[in-house]
mmCIF file of C-alpha atoms in Angstrom:
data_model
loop_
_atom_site.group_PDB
_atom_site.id
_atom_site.type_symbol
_atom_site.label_atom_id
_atom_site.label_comp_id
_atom_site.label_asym_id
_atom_site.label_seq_id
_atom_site.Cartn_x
_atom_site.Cartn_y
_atom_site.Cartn_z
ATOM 1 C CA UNK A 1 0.000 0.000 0.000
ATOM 2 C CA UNK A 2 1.516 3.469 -0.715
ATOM 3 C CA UNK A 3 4.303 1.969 -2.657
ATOM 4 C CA UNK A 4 5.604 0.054 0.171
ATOM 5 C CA UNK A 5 5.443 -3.895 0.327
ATOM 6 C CA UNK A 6 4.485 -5.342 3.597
ATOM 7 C CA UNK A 7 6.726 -7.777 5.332
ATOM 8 C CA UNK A 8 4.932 -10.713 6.929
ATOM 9 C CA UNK A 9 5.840 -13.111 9.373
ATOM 10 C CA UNK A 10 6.843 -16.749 7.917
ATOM 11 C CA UNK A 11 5.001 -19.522 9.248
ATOM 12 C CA UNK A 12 8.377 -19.913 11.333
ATOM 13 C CA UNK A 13 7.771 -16.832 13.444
ATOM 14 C CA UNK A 14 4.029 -17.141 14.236
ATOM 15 C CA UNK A 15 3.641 -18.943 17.566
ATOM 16 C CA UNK A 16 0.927 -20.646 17.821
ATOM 17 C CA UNK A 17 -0.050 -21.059 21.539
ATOM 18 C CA UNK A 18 -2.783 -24.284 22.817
ATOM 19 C CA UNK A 19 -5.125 -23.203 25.280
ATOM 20 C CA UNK A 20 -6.112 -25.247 28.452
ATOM 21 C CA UNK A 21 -9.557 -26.847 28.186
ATOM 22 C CA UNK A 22 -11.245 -26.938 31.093
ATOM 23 C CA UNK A 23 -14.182 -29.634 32.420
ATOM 24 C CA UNK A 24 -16.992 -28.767 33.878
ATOM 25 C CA UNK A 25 -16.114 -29.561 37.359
ATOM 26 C CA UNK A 26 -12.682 -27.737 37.226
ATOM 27 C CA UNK A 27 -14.142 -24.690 36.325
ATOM 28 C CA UNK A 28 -16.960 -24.358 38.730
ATOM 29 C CA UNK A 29 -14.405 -24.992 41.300
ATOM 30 C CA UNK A 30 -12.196 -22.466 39.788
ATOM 31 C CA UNK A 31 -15.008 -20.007 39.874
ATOM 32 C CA UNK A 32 -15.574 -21.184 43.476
ATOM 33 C CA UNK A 33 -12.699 -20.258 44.614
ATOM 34 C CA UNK A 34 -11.830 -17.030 42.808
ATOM 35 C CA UNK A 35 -15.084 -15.256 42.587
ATOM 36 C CA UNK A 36 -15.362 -14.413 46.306
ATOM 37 C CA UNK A 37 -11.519 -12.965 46.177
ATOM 38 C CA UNK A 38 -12.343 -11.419 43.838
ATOM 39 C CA UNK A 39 -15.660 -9.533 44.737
ATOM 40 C CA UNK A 40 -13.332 -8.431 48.197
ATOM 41 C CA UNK A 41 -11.053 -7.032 45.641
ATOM 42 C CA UNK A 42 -13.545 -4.857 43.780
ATOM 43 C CA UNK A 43 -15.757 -3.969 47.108
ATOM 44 C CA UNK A 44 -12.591 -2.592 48.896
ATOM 45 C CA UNK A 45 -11.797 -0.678 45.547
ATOM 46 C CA UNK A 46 -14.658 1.221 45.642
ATOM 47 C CA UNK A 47 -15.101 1.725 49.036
ATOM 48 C CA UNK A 48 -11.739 3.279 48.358
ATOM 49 C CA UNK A 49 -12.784 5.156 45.848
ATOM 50 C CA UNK A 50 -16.139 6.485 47.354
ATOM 51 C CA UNK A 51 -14.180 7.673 50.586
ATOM 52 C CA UNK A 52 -11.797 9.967 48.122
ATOM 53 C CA UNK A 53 -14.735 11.143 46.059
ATOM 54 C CA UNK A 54 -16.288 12.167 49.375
ATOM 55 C CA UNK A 55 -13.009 13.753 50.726
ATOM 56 C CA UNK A 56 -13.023 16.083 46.933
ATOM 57 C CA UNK A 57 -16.381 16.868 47.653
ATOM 58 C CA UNK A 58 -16.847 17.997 51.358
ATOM 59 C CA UNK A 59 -13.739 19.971 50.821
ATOM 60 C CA UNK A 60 -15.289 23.262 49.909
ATOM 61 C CA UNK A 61 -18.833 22.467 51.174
ATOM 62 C CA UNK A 62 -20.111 24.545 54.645
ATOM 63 C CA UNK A 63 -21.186 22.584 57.383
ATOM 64 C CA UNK A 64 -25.362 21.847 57.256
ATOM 65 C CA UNK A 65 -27.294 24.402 59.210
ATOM 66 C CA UNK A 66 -30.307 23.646 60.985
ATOM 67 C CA UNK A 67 -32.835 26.236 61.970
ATOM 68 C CA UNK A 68 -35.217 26.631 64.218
ATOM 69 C CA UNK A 69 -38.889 28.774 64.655
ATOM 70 C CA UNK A 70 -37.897 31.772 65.418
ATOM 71 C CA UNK A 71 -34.825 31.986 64.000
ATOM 72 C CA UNK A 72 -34.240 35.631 62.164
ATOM 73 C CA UNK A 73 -32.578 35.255 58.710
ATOM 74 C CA UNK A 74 -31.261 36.758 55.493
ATOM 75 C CA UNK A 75 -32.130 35.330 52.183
ATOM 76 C CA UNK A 76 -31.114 35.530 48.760
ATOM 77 C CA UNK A 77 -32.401 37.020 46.093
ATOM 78 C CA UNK A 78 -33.232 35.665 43.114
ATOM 79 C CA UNK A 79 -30.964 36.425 40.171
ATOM 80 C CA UNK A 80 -33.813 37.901 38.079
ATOM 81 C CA UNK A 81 -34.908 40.382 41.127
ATOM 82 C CA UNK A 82 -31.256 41.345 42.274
ATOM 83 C CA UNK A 83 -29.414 44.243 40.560
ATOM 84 C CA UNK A 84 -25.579 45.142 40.735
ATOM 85 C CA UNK A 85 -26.306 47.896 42.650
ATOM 86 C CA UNK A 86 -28.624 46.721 45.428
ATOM 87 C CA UNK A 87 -28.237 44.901 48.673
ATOM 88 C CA UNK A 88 -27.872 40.717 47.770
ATOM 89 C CA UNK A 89 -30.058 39.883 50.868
ATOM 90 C CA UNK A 90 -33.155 40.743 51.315
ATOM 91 C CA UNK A 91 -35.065 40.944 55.484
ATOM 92 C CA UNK A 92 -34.756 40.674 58.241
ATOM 93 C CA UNK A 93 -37.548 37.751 58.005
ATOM 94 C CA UNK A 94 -38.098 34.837 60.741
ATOM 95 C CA UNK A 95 -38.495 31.392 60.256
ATOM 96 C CA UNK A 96 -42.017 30.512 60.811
ATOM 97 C CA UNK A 97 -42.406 26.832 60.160
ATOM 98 C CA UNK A 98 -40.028 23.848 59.189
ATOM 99 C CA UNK A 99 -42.096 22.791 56.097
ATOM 100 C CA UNK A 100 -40.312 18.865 55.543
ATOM 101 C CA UNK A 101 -38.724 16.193 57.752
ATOM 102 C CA UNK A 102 -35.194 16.766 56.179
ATOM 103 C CA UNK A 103 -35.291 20.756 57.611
ATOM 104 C CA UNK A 104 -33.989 22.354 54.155
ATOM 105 C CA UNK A 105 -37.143 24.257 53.588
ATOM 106 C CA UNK A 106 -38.814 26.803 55.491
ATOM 107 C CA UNK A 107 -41.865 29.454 55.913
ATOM 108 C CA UNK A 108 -40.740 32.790 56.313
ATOM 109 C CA UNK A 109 -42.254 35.412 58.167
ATOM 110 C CA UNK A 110 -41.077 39.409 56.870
ATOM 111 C CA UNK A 111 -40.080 41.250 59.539
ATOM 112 C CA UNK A 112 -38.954 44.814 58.011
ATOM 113 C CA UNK A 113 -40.701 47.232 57.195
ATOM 114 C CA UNK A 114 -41.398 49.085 53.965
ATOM 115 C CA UNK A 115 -44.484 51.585 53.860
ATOM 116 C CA UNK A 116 -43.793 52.933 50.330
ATOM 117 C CA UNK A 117 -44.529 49.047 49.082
ATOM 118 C CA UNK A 118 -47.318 48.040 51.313
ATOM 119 C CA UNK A 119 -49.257 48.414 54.463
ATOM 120 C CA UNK A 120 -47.197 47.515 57.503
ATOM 121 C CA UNK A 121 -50.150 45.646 58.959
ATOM 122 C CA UNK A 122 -50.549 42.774 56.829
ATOM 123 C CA UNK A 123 -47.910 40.326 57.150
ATOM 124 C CA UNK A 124 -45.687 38.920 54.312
ATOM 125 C CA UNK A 125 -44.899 35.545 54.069
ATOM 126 C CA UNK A 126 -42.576 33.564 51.559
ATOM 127 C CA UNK A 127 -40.925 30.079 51.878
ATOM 128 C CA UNK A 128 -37.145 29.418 50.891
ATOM 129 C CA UNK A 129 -34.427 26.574 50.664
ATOM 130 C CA UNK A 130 -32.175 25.987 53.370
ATOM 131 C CA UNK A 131 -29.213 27.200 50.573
ATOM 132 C CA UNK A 132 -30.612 30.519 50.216
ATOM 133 C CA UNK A 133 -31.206 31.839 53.797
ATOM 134 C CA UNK A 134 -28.209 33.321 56.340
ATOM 135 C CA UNK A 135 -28.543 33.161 60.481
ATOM 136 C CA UNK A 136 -28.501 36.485 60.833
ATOM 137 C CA UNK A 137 -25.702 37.458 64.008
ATOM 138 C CA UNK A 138 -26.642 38.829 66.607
ATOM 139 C CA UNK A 139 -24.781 41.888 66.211
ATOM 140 C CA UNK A 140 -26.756 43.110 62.770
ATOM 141 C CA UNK A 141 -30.296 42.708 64.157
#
């Protein structure tokens, strides 16, 4: 091909190798024997494997926070609402209720006050995911 000629092996060269045959009986207690070493093998691997992934991925992650009723919190605002310019947070607002068993969402209570937007006697209320609400310290409130 290309204007090169191939050079193939002579029948001298090629090695021929005969593979073992194996009965019935020999190989079930092959697999016997060598299956459970080597399902240890593979379980330890990726329990290995999982513990290292876990390592990579707690590394940067903040500790869960619980909250309570009561609490007083920021939260986020939503990328579509925030602007450059303004405050990221929006509150103070309290946590009303825990709203499922695994405590990530919550019912929101608003406790500031705007007069401009609404009347200051009707209560706001919003829920939110444990990701997008702040404790707020003790110092700010």
């Amino acid at each position: 091909m290309f204007g090169r000629k191939a050079k193939l092996p002579t029948l001298q060269e090629l090695h021929i190798t005969q593979y073992k045959t194996h009965t019935s009986e020999s190989w079930i207690t092959y697999l016997n024997h060598y299956l459970p070493l080597l399902h240890k093998e593979v379980h330890s691997s990726i329990q290995k494997s999982q513990e290292q992934q876990k390592k990579y991925y707690n590394k940067n992650r903040k500790a869960k926070e619980v909250f309570a009723e009561g609490d007083v919190v920021w939260k986020v605002k939503m990328k579509d609402t925030w602007k450059f310019a303004e405050a990221k947070f929006s509150g103070p607002w309290k946590v009303v209720k825990v709203l499922n068993e695994d405590k990530s969402a919550y019912k929101l209570e608003d406790l500031s006050v705007d007069k401009r937007k609404r009347n200051h006697k009707e209560k706001r209320f919003t829920t939110a995911n444990i990701r997008d609400i702040y404790r707020v310290k003790s110092s700010q409130y």
